[in-house]
GROMACS .gro file of C-alpha atoms in nm:
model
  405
    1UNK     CA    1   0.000   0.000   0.000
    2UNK     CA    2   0.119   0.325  -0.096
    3UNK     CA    3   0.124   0.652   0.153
    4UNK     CA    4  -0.159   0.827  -0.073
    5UNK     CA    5  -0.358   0.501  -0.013
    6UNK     CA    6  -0.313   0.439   0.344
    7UNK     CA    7  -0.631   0.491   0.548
    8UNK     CA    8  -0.671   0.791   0.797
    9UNK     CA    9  -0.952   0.780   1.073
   10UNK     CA   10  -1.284   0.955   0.988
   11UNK     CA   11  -1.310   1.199   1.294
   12UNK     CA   12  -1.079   1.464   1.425
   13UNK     CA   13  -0.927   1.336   1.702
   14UNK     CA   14  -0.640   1.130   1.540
   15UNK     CA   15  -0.488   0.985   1.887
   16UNK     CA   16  -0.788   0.832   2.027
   17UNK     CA   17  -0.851   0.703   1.688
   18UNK     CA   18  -0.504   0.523   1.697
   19UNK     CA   19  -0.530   0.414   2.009
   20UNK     CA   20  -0.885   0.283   1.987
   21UNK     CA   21  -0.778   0.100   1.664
   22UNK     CA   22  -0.527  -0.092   1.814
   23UNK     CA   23  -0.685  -0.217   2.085
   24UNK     CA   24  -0.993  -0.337   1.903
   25UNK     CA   25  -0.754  -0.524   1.672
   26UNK     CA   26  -0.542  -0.675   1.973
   27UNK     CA   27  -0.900  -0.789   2.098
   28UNK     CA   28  -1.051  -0.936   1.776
   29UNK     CA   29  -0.703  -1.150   1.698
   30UNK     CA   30  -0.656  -1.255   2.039
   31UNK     CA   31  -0.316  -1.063   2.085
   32UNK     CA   32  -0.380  -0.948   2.428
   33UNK     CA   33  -0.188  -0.818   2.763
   34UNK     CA   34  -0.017  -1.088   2.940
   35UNK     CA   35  -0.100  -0.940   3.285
   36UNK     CA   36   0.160  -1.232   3.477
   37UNK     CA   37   0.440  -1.130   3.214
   38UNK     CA   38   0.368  -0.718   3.300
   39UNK     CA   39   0.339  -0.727   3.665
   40UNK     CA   40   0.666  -0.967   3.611
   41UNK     CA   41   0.816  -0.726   3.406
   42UNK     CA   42   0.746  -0.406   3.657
   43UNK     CA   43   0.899  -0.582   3.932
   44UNK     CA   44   1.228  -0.637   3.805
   45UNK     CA   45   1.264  -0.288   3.672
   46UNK     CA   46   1.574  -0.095   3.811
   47UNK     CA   47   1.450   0.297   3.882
   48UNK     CA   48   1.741   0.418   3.830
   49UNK     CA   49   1.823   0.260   3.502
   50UNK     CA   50   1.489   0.291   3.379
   51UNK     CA   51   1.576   0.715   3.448
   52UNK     CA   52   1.883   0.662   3.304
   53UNK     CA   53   1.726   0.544   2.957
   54UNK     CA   54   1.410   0.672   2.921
   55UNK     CA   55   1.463   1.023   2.762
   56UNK     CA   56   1.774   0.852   2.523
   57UNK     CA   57   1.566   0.905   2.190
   58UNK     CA   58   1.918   0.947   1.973
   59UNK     CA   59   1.872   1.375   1.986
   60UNK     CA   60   2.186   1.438   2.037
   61UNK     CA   61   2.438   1.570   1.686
   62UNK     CA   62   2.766   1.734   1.686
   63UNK     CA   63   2.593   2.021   1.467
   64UNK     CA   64   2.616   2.382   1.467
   65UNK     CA   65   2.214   2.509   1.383
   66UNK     CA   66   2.245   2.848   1.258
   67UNK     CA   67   1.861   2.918   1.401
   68UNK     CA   68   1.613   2.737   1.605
   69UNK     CA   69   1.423   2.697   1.263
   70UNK     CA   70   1.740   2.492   1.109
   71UNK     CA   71   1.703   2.238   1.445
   72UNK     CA   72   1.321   2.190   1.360
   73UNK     CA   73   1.367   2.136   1.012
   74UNK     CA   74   1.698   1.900   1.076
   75UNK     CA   75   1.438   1.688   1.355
   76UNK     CA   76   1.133   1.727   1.123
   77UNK     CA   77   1.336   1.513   0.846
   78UNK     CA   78   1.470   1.298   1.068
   79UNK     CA   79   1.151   1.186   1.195
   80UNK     CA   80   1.035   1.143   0.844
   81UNK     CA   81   1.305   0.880   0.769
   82UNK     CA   82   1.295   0.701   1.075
   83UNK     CA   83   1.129   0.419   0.899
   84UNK     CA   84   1.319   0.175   0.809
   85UNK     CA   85   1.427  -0.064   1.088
   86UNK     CA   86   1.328  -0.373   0.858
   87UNK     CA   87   1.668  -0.342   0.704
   88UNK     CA   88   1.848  -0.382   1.024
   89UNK     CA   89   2.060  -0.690   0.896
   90UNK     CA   90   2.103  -0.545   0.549
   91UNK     CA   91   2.251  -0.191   0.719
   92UNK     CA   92   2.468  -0.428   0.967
   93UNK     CA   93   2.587  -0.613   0.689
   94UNK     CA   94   2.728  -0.328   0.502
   95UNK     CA   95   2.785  -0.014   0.761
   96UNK     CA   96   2.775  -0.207   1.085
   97UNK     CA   97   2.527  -0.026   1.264
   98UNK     CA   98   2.151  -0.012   1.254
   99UNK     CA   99   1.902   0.161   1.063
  100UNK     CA  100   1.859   0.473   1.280
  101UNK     CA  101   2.238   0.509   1.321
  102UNK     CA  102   2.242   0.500   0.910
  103UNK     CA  103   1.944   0.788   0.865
  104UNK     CA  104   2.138   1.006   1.177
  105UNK     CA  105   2.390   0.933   0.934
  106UNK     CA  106   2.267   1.007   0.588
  107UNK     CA  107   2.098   1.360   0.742
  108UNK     CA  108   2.451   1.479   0.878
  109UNK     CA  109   2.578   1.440   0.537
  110UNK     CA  110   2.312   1.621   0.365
  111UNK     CA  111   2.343   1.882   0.625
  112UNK     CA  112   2.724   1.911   0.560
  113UNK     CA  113   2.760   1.869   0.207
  114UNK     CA  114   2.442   2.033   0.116
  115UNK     CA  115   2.573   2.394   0.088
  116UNK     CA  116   2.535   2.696   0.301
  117UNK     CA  117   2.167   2.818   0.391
  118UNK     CA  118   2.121   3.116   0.602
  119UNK     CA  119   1.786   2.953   0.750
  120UNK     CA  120   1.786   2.583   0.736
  121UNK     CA  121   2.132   2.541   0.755
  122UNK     CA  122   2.204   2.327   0.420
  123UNK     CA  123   2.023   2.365   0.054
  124UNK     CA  124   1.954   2.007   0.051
  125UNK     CA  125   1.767   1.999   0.322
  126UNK     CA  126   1.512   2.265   0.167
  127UNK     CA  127   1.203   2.210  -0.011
  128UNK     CA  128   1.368   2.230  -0.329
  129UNK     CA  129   1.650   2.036  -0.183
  130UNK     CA  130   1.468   1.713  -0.165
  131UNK     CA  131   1.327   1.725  -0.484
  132UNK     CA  132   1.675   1.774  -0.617
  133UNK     CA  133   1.825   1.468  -0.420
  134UNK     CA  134   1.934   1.169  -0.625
  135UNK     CA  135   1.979   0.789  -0.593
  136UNK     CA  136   2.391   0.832  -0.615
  137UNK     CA  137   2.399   1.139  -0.333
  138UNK     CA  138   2.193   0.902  -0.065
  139UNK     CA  139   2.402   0.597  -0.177
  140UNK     CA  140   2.761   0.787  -0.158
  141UNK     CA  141   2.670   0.950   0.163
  142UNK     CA  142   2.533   0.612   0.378
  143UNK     CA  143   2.849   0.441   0.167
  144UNK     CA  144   2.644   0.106   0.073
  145UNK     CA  145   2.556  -0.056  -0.240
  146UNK     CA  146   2.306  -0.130  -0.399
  147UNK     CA  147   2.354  -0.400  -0.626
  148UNK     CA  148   2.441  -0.767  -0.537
  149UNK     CA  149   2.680  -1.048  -0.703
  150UNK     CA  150   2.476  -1.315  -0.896
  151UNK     CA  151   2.560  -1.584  -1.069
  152UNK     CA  152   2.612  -1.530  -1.477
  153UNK     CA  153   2.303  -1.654  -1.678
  154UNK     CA  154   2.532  -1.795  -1.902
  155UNK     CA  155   2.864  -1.818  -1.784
  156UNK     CA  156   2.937  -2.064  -1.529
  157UNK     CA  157   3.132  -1.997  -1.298
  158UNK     CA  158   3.133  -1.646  -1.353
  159UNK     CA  159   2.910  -1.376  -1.074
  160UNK     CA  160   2.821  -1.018  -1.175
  161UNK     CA  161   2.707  -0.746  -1.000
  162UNK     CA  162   2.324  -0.670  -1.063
  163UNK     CA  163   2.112  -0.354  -0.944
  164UNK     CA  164   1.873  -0.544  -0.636
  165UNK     CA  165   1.844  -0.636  -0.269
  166UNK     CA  166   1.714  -0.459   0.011
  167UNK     CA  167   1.987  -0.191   0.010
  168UNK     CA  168   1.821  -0.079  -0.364
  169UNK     CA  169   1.441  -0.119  -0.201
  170UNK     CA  170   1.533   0.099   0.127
  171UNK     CA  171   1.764   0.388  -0.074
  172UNK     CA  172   1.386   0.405  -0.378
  173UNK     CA  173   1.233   0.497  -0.049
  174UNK     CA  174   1.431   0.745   0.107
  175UNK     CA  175   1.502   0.892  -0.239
  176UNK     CA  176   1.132   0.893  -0.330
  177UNK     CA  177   0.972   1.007   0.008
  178UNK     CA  178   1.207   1.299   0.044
  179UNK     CA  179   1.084   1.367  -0.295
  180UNK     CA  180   0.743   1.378  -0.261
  181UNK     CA  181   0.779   1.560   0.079
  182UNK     CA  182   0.949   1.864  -0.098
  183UNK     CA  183   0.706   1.847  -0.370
  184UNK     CA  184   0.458   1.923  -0.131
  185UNK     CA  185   0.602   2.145   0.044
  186UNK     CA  186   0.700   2.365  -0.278
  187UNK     CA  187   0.321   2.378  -0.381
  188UNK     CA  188   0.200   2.496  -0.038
  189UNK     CA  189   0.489   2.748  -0.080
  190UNK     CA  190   0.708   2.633   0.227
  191UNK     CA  191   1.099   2.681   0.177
  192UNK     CA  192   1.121   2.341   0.422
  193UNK     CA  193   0.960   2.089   0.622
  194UNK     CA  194   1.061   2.275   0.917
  195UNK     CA  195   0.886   2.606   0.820
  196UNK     CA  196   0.573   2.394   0.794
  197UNK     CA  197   0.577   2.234   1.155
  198UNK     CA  198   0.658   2.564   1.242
  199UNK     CA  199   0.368   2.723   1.132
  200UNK     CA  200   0.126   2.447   1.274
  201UNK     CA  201   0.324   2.523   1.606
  202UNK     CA  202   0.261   2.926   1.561
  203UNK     CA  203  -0.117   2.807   1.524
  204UNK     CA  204  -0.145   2.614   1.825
  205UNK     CA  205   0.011   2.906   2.068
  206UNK     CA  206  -0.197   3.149   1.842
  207UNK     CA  207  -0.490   2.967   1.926
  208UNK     CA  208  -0.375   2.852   2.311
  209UNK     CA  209  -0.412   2.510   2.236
  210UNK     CA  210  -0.427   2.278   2.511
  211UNK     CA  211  -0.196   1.942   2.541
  212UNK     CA  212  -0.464   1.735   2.441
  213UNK     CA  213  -0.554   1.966   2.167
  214UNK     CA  214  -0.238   2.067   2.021
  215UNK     CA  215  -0.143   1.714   1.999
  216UNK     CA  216  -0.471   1.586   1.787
  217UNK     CA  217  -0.436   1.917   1.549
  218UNK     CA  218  -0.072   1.860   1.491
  219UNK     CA  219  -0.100   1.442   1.437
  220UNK     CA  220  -0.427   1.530   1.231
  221UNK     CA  221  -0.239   1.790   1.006
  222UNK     CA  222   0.098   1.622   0.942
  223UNK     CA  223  -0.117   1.343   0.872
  224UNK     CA  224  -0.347   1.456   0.593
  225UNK     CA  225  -0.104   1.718   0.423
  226UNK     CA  226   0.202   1.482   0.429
  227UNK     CA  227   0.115   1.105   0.314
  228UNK     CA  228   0.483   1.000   0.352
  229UNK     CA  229   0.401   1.041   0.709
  230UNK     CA  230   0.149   0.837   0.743
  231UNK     CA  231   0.148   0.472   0.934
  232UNK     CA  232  -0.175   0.302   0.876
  233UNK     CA  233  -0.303  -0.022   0.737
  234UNK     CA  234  -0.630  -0.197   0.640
  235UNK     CA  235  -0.605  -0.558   0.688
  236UNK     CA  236  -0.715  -0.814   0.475
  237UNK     CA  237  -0.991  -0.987   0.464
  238UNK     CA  238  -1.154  -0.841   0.741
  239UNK     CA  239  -1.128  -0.427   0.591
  240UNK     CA  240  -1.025  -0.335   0.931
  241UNK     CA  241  -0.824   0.005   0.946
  242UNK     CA  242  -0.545  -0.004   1.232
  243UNK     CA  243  -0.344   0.365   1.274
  244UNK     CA  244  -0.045   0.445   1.449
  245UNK     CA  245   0.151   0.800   1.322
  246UNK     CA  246   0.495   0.615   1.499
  247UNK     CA  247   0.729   0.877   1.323
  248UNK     CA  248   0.459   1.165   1.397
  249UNK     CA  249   0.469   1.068   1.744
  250UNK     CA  250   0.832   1.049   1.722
  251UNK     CA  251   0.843   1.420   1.607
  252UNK     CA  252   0.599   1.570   1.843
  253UNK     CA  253   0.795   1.419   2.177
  254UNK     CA  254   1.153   1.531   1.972
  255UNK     CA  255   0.992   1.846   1.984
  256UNK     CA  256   0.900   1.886   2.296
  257UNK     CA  257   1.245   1.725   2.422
  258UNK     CA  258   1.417   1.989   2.252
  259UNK     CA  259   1.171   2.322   2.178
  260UNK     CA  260   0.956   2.315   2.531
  261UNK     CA  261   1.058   2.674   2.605
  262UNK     CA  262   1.073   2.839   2.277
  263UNK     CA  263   0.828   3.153   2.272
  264UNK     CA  264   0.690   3.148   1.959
  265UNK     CA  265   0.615   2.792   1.898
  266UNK     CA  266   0.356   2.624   2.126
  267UNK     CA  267   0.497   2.300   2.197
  268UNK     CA  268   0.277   2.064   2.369
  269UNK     CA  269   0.395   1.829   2.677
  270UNK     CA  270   0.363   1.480   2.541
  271UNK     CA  271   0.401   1.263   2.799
  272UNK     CA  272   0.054   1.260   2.897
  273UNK     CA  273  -0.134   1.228   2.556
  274UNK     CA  274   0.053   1.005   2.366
  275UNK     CA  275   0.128   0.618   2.303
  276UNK     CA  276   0.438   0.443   2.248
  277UNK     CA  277   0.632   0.523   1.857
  278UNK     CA  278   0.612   0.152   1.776
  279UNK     CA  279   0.883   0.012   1.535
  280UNK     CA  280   1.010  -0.271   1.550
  281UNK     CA  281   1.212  -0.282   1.855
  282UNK     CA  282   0.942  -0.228   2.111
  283UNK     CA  283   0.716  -0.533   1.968
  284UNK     CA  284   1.058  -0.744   1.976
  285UNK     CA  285   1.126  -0.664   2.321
  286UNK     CA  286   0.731  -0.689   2.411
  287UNK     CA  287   0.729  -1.046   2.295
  288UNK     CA  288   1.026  -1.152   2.506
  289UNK     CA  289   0.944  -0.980   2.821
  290UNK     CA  290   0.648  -1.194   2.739
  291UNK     CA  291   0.390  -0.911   2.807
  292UNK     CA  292   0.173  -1.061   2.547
  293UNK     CA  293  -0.027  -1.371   2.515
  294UNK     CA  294  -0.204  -1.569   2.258
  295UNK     CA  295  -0.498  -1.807   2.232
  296UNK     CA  296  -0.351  -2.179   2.062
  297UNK     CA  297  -0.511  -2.109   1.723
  298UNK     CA  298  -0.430  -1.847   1.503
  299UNK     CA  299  -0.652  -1.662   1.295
  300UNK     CA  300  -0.597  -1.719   0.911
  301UNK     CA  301  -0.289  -1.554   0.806
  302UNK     CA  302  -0.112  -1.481   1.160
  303UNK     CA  303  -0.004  -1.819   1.206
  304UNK     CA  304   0.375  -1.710   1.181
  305UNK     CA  305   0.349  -1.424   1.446
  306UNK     CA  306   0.107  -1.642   1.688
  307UNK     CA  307   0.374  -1.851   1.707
  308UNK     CA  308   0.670  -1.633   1.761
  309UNK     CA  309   0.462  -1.444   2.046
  310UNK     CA  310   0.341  -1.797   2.224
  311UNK     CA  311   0.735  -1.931   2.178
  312UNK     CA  312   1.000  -1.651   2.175
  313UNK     CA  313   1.001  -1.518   2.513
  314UNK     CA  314   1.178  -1.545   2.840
  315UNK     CA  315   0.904  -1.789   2.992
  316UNK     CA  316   0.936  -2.002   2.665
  317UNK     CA  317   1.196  -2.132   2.456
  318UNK     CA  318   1.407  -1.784   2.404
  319UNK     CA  319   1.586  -1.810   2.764
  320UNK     CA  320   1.865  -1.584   2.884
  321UNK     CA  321   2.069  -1.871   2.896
  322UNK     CA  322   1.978  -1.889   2.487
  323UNK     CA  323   2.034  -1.574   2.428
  324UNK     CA  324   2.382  -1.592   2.599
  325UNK     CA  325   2.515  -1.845   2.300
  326UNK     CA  326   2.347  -1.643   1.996
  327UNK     CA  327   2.508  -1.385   1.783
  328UNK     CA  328   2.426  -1.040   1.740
  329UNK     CA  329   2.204  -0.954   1.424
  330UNK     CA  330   2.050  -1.274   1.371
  331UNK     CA  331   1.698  -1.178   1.213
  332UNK     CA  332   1.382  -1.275   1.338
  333UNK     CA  333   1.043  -1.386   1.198
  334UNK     CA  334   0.961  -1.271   0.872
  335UNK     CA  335   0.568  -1.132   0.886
  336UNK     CA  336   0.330  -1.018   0.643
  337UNK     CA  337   0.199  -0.711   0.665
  338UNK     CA  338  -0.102  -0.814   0.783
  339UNK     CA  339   0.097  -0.926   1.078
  340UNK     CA  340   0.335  -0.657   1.153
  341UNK     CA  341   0.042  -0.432   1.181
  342UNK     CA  342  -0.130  -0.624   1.408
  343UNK     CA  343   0.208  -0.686   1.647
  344UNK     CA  344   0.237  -0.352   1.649
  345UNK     CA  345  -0.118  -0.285   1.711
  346UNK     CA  346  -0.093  -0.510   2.055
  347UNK     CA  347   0.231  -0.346   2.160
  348UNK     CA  348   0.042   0.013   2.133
  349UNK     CA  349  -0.208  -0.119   2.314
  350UNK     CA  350  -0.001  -0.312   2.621
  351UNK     CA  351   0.214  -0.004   2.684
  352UNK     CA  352  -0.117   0.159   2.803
  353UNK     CA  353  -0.176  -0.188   3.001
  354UNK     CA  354   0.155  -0.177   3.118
  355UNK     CA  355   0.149   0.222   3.281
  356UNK     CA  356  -0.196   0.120   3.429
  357UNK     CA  357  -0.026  -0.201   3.658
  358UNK     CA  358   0.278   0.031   3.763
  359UNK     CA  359   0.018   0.250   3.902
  360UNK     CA  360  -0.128  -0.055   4.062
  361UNK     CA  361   0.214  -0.198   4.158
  362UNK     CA  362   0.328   0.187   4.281
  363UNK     CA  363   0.094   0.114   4.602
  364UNK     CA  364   0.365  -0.145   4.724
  365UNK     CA  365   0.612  -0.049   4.968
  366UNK     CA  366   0.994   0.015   4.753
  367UNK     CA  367   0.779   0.064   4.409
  368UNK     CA  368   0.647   0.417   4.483
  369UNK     CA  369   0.863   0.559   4.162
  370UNK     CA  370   0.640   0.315   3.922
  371UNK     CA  371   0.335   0.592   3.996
  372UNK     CA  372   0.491   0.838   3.764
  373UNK     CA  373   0.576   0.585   3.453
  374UNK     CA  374   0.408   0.704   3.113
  375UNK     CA  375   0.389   0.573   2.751
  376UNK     CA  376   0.652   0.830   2.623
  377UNK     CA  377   0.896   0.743   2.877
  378UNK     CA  378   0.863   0.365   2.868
  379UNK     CA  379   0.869   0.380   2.467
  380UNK     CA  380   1.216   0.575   2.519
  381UNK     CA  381   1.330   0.287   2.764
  382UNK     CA  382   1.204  -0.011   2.556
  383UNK     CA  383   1.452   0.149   2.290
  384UNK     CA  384   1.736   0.243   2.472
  385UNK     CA  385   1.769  -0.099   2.663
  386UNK     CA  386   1.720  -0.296   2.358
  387UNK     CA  387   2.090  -0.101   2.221
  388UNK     CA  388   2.240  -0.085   2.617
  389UNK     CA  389   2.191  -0.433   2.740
  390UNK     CA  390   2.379  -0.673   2.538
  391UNK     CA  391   2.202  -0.961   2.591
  392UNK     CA  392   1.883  -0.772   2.434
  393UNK     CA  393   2.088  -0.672   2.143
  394UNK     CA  394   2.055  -1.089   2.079
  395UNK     CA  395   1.712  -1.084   2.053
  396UNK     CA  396   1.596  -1.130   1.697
  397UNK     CA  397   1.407  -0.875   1.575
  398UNK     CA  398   1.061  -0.895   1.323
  399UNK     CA  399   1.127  -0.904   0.959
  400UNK     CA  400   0.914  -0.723   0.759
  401UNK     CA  401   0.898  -0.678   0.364
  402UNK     CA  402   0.913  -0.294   0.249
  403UNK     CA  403   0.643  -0.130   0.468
  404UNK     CA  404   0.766   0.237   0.539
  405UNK     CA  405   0.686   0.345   0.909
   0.00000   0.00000   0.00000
């Protein structure tokens, strides 16, 4: 499915829409809270590592911003591109390091190389910047290629080197969402991406927009004006329309991270409206905490992720002792899309689950600090910990065929 084709809810409030969505599809498949596993999980949780990690989102860039404006923009398009976590193993295989280090990666260069702008910091990250971006400059700058050695046709014996593989499929998609981004963004007249969020946030301290508010009019705007930004799916056969905005969400809590203070912009406090910025690290880790459970039959079409949720886990047959004797990077399931969507889905949904038993487990004596966990911060631990604790660096993470988000 194509960003122009992907579904958006039919009312205004974009958040409750997402978050309603994915818990009636955790419901209807069966893919629900694993209350054991999450009290389990709370209990074990160190407070001070847990403050350690939480607010490590990968913010941080040894970049000189010329103007507040030039940070937006620079956060704005990194947001857009952080998308593409199901070529993990291909971007370990040729960089070494993982998808988000690559795009961190990729946007320093264009900042760098881009030449001098007196607003955004770097012509190629303008409007007309992105629409001006080729296949060779995002290929020379994240230093990968993009064609793999087959075998000759004819000549046996003999490999060649053919334009393909996943390295080809994730540089189209960078290439052709930063393209259609700056397309749109030259027709509605704005030099960047970041003098667009910047107006929406000029709208919501012009109009003294609450949290709640801002937050629905900024997810609901991004949404419909930007396609590439959109992260929803309507599985098949059912028609059923599941949302979740993960790199929208992303962006609003960068934001507000970084911009809480500025006086022009009205930047909205995010931990208390939105849900977790599900990739695919957070439904990886989900799984093996084992904070999800399954009925024994799968519906039609999920039978590969029932599996990996009822199997791979701590309680199950992925031990810490397993883990121990694996090597890094080794991939895990491959899902439809059907499926990824509906992992997803669940893990949206148990992070609320999970904030609503720390507030449960915060009335026992030594676990008074679980009263204040949130979605936003336990999305930003889920993340970190996965990358900090080398044993979770093991765990094989869900494969996924070309879906943006």
């Amino acid at each position: 499915m194509t960003a122009s084709q992907s579904p958006l809810p039919s009312g205004s409030d974009f958040v409750s829409a997402t978050r309603t969505s994915c818990s009636t599809l955790s419901s209807t498949l069966g893919l629900t809270p694993n209350t054991a596993g999450i009290d389990a999980f709370l209990r074990t949780l160190s407070a001070p590592t847990f403050e350690r990690l939480k607010t490590q989102h990968g913010l941080t860039f040894p970049l000189r911003f010329p103007t507040p404006l030039a940070e937006l923009n620079f956060l704005s398009l990194l947001s857009l591109l952080n998308a593409y976590s199901g070529y993990r193993v291909a971007f370990h295989t040729q960089t070494g390091s993982g998808a988000y280090q690559n795009i961190v990666r990729l946007m320093m260069g264009l900042y760098i190389s881009g030449g001098e702008d007196k607003v955004v910091g770097s012509k190629a990250l303008t409007s007309r910047g992105m629409v001006e971006l080729t296949e060779a400059k995002i290929v020379e700058l994240l230093g990968v290629s993009v064609h793999e050695e087959r075998e000759h046709e004819t000549l046996k014996g003999v490999t060649v080197g053919v334009r393909g593989g996943d390295m080809l499929d994730c540089v189209q998609m960078i290439l052709s969402t930063l393209q259609g981004v700056g397309k749109t963004l030259l027709e509605q007249e704005h030099a960047s991406l970041g003098s667009y969020i910047a107006s929406l946030l000029t709208q919501v301290k012009t109009n003294n927009l609450g949290d709640a508010d801002a937050t629905s009019f900024l997810v609901k705007s991004i949404a419909e004006t930007l396609p590439e930004f959109c992260d929803t799916h309507t599985l098949a056969p059912s028609g059923e329309e599941v949302y979740l905005f993960k790199r929208i969400f992303f962006l609003l809590h960068s934001l507000r991270l970084r911009f809480a203070d500025h006086p022009e912009w009205g930047v909205q406090d995010t931990t208390e409206t939105l849900p977790m910025f599900v990739d695919n690290v957070l439904p990886t880790l989900c799984v093996w905490f084992h904070l999800l459970s399954v009925p024994h039959t799968a519906p039609e079409g999920m039978e590969t992720l029932f599996h990996w949720v009822r199997t791979q886990h701590v309680d199950g047959e992925l031990t810490r002792e397993k883990l121990e004797g694996m090597q890094k990077n080794v991939a895990g399931p491959k899902l439809s899309a059907d499926e990824t969507y509906a992992i997803r889905a669940a893990t949206l949904n148990v992070g609320r689950v999970v904030v609503e038993r720390a507030k449960e487990l915060a009335k026992e004596e030594g676990r008074e600090w679980l009263e204040g966990l949130n979605e936003v911060d336990l999305d930003g631990y889920l993340w970190a910990v996965a990358k900090d604790d080398e044993l979770l660096r093991k765990v094989p993470r869900l494969v996924f065929a070309s879906i943006h988000f």
